[in-house]
Coordinates of C-alpha atoms and ligand atoms in Angstrom, one line a residue:
X1480 CA -1.4 9.7 -11.6
X1481 CA -5.0 9.4 -12.4
X1482 CA -7.3 6.4 -13.4
X1483 CA -8.3 5.9 -17.0
X1484 CA -11.0 8.6 -16.8
X1485 CA -8.5 11.3 -15.5
X1486 CA -9.7 11.1 -12.0
X1487 CA -7.2 10.6 -9.2
X1488 CA -8.7 8.1 -6.7
X1489 CA -7.1 7.1 -3.5
X1490 CA -6.8 4.0 -1.1
X1491 CA -5.5 3.9 2.4
X1492 CA -5.6 2.0 5.5
X1493 CA -4.2 2.1 9.0
X1494 CA -3.9 -0.5 11.8
X1495 CA -3.2 -0.1 15.6
X1496 CA -1.9 -3.0 17.2
X1497 CA -3.4 -2.1 20.6
X1498 CA -7.0 -3.5 20.3
X1499 CA -6.3 -4.7 16.8
X1500 CA -8.0 -1.7 15.5
X1501 CA -8.3 -0.7 11.9
X1502 CA -9.6 2.0 9.5
X1503 CA -9.5 2.2 5.7
X1504 CA -10.8 4.1 2.8
X1505 CA -11.1 3.1 -0.9
X1506 CA -11.9 4.8 -4.1
X1507 CA -11.9 8.3 -2.4
X1508 CA -11.6 11.4 -4.5
X1509 CA -10.5 14.9 -3.8
X1510 CA -8.9 14.4 -0.3
X1511 CA -5.2 15.2 -0.2
X1512 CA -4.5 12.6 2.7
X1513 CA -6.5 9.8 2.6
X1514 CA -4.7 8.1 5.5
X1515 CA -6.1 10.9 7.8
X1516 CA -9.6 9.9 6.9
X1517 CA -8.8 6.2 7.4
X1518 CA -7.6 7.1 10.8
X1519 CA -10.9 9.0 11.5
X1520 CA -12.8 6.0 10.5
X1521 CA -10.8 3.9 12.9
X1522 CA -11.0 6.4 15.7
X1523 CA -14.7 7.6 15.4
X1524 CA -16.9 4.9 13.8
X1525 CA -17.7 1.4 14.5
X1526 CA -16.8 0.5 10.8
X1527 CA -13.5 -0.4 9.2
X1528 CA -14.0 0.4 5.5
X1529 CA -15.6 3.3 3.6
X1530 CA -15.6 3.6 -0.1
X1531 CA -16.4 6.1 -2.8
X1532 CA -18.9 8.7 -2.4
X1533 CA -19.6 7.6 1.1
X1534 CA -16.0 7.9 2.1
X1535 CA -16.0 11.5 0.5
X1536 CA -19.1 12.4 2.5
X1537 CA -17.6 11.3 5.7
X1538 CA -14.5 13.2 4.9
X1539 CA -16.4 16.3 4.2
X1540 CA -18.5 15.9 7.5
X1541 CA -15.1 15.6 9.5
X1542 CA -13.9 18.8 7.9
X1543 CA -11.3 17.6 5.3
X1544 CA -11.0 20.1 2.7
X1545 CA -11.6 19.1 -0.9
X1546 CA -9.2 19.7 -3.7
X1547 CA -8.5 18.8 -7.2
X1548 CA -5.6 16.3 -6.9
X1549 CA -4.7 16.0 -10.6
X1550 CA -1.5 18.2 -11.1
X1551 CA -0.7 19.7 -14.5
X1552 CA 2.1 17.1 -15.0
X1553 CA -0.3 14.2 -14.2
X1554 CA -2.9 15.7 -16.4
X1555 CA -0.2 16.0 -19.3
X1556 CA 0.8 12.4 -18.6
X1557 CA -2.8 11.0 -18.7
X1558 CA -3.5 13.1 -22.0
X1559 CA -0.3 11.4 -23.6
X1560 CA -1.5 7.9 -22.4
X1561 CA -4.9 8.7 -23.9
X1562 CA -3.5 9.6 -27.1
X1563 CA -1.3 6.6 -27.2
X1564 CA 1.8 8.8 -27.9
X1565 CA 4.1 6.9 -25.4
X1566 CA 5.1 3.7 -26.8
X1567 CA 6.8 2.7 -23.6
X1568 CA 3.7 2.9 -21.5
X1569 CA 3.3 -0.2 -19.6
X1570 CA 0.3 -0.2 -17.3
X1571 CA 1.7 -2.8 -14.9
X1572 CA 5.0 -1.2 -14.3
X1573 CA 4.3 2.4 -14.2
X1574 CA 4.0 4.7 -11.2
X1575 CA 3.8 2.7 -8.3
X1576 CA 3.5 5.3 -5.6
X1577 CA 2.3 3.5 -2.4
X1578 CA 3.9 4.5 0.8
X1579 CA 3.7 1.9 3.4
X1580 CA 4.9 2.5 7.0
X1581 CA 5.4 0.1 9.9
X1582 CA 6.2 1.2 13.4
X1583 CA 7.1 -0.3 16.8
X1584 CA 7.0 2.0 19.8
X1585 CA 9.0 1.9 23.0
X1586 CA 6.2 0.0 24.8
X1587 CA 6.4 -2.7 22.1
X1588 CA 3.3 -1.8 20.3
X1589 CA 2.9 -1.9 16.5
X1590 CA 1.1 0.3 14.1
X1591 CA 1.1 0.5 10.4
X1592 CA -0.3 2.6 7.6
X1593 CA -0.4 2.5 3.8
X1594 CA -1.6 5.1 1.3
X1595 CA -1.7 5.2 -2.6
X1596 CA -3.4 6.5 -5.6
X1597 CA -2.9 3.0 -6.9
X1598 CA -2.0 1.9 -10.4
X1599 CA -1.9 4.7 -13.0
X1600 CA -4.6 4.6 -15.6
X1601 CA -6.5 1.9 -13.8
X1602 CA -10.2 1.3 -14.6
X1603 CA -12.5 3.9 -12.8
X1604 CA -13.6 2.2 -9.7
X1605 CA -10.7 -0.3 -9.4
X1606 CA -9.6 -0.6 -5.8
X1607 CA -6.2 -2.1 -5.0
X1608 CA -4.6 -4.0 -2.2
X1609 CA -3.7 -1.0 -0.1
X1610 CA -7.1 -0.5 1.8
X1611 CA -7.7 -4.2 2.3
X1612 CA -6.5 -5.6 5.7
X1613 CA -4.3 -8.6 5.0
X1614 CA -3.4 -7.5 1.6
X1615 CA -1.6 -4.0 1.6
X1616 CA -1.1 -4.0 5.2
X1617 CA -1.6 -6.3 8.3
X1618 CA -0.3 -6.6 11.8
X1619 CA -0.6 -8.7 14.9
X1620 CA 0.6 -6.9 18.1
X1621 CA 1.9 -10.2 19.4
X1622 CA 3.8 -11.1 16.2
X1623 CA 4.7 -8.2 13.8
X1624 CA 3.6 -6.1 10.9
X1625 CA 3.8 -6.3 7.3
X1626 CA 3.0 -4.3 4.1
X1627 CA 3.2 -4.5 0.5
X1628 CA 3.6 -2.4 -2.7
X1629 CA 3.3 -3.3 -6.3
X1630 CA 0.6 -4.6 -8.4
X1631 CA -2.1 -4.8 -6.1
X1632 CA -4.0 -7.6 -7.8
X1633 CA -1.3 -10.1 -7.1
X1634 CA -1.1 -8.9 -3.4
X1635 CA -4.9 -9.3 -3.0
X1636 CA -5.0 -12.6 -4.6
X1637 CA -2.6 -14.0 -2.1
X1638 CA -3.2 -11.8 0.9
X1639 CA 0.5 -11.1 1.1
X1640 CA 0.7 -8.9 4.3
X1641 CA -1.3 -11.6 6.2
X1642 CA 0.9 -14.4 4.9
X1643 CA 4.1 -12.6 6.1
X1644 CA 2.7 -12.1 9.6
X1645 CA 1.6 -15.6 9.8
X1646 CA 5.1 -16.8 8.7
X1647 CA 6.6 -14.6 11.2
X1648 CA 4.3 -16.3 13.8
X1649 CA 5.6 -19.6 12.8
X1650 CA 9.1 -18.5 13.7
X1651 CA 10.4 -16.9 10.5
X1652 CA 12.6 -13.8 10.8
X1653 CA 11.2 -10.9 8.8
X1654 CA 13.2 -11.1 5.8
X1655 CA 12.7 -14.8 5.7
X1656 CA 8.9 -14.3 6.1
X1657 CA 8.8 -11.6 3.1
X1658 CA 10.7 -13.9 0.9
X1659 CA 8.4 -17.0 1.7
X1660 CA 5.4 -14.9 1.1
X1661 CA 6.9 -13.7 -2.2
X1662 CA 7.7 -17.2 -3.2
X1663 CA 4.1 -18.1 -2.4
X1664 CA 2.9 -15.5 -4.6
X1665 CA 5.0 -16.5 -7.5
X1666 CA 4.0 -20.2 -6.8
X1667 CA 0.2 -19.3 -7.1
X1668 CA 0.7 -16.7 -9.9
X1669 CA 3.9 -17.3 -11.8
X1670 CA 3.7 -13.8 -13.5
X1671 CA 4.2 -12.2 -10.1
X1672 CA 7.9 -12.5 -10.8
X1673 CA 7.8 -9.8 -13.3
X1674 CA 5.6 -6.8 -12.3
X1675 CA 7.0 -4.7 -9.5
X1676 CA 6.3 -6.1 -6.0
X1677 CA 7.7 -5.5 -2.6
X1678 CA 7.0 -6.7 0.9
X1679 CA 8.3 -5.2 4.1
X1680 CA 8.0 -6.3 7.6
X1681 CA 8.9 -5.7 11.2
X1682 CA 8.7 -8.2 14.1
X1683 CA 7.9 -7.6 17.7
X1684 CA 11.6 -7.3 18.7
X1685 CA 12.1 -4.5 16.0
X1686 CA 13.9 -6.7 13.5
X1687 CA 13.1 -5.6 9.9
X1688 CA 13.1 -7.4 6.5
X1689 CA 12.0 -7.0 3.1
X1690 CA 11.8 -8.9 -0.3
X1691 CA 11.4 -7.3 -3.8
X1692 CA 11.7 -8.4 -7.3
X1693 CA 12.8 -4.9 -8.5
X1694 CA 15.8 -2.7 -8.2
X1695 CA 13.7 0.5 -8.1
X1696 CA 12.3 -0.3 -4.5
X1697 CA 13.7 1.8 -1.7
X1698 CA 13.5 0.9 1.8
X1699 CA 14.0 3.2 4.9
X1700 CA 14.7 2.1 8.4
X1701 CA 14.7 4.7 11.3
X1702 CA 15.3 3.9 14.9
X1703 CA 14.5 7.4 16.4
X1704 CA 18.0 8.7 16.0
X1705 CA 18.9 8.0 12.3
X1706 CA 17.4 6.8 9.2
X1707 CA 18.9 4.3 6.9
X1708 CA 18.2 4.0 3.3
X1709 CA 18.6 0.7 1.6
X1710 CA 18.2 -0.6 -1.9
X1711 CA 17.5 -4.4 -1.3
X1712 CA 18.9 -6.7 -3.7
X1713 CA 16.0 -8.1 -6.0
X1714 CA 15.2 -11.6 -5.6
X1715 CA 15.0 -13.5 -9.0
Ligands
LIG2039 N1 -0.3 -1.5 -4.6 C1 -0.8 -0.3 -5.3 C2 -2.1 -0.8 -6.0 O1 -2.0 -1.7 -6.8 C3 0.1 0.2 -6.3 C4 1.5 0.7 -5.8 O2 2.0 -0.1 -5.0 O3 1.8 1.9 -5.9 O4 -2.9 0.0 -5.9

């Protein structure tokens, strides 16, 4: 879904545990797979984060095709929202579409990525947690990896993914660390209990965990042979 001016803008970031490398793009338009642009930033530049027109120019220069990302269904939804026709619209709860992926390879190295169009009907120019290292995604190859989805402002204000990784460094298991970071978020920002939020983590040994306050969150775990789908029990 687009922002309040009807433009789809994307945020994404990627991290490679080997070398603690990262690339990220924010407020990027017209490119279907922002995560690939983030990877290009990581692999081919000396920078970490490109934003807005500069990120688009970089994508163009690297041969990414441009396209209008607003689908007919999304345009319809935006028009309805603009006309105020939908009494159930709740900007905090609609359309969390972030995909966050954490990986551990056979050699024990971690990688992670997260990609999103962010909150629907956000203010034009708004950047969420997803392209910000430590907020939407963070990993430390010696410890583990973590990622967040949900209302990005809450994740940004508490650097939730960084917090999860640091809790794992202190010895917590991934699910414990996610829960503790979630509790930290709620302690600092009490309203964090209500809007949708979810944290996921994997540690160096391959143990995974998550914490969420919503029953809508789906978590997939794959071990190379099978994929397991879980709907975690929301914490209060
Ligand atoms: N975290 C995203 C953002 O705030 C939204 C989502 O999870 O879908 O931009």
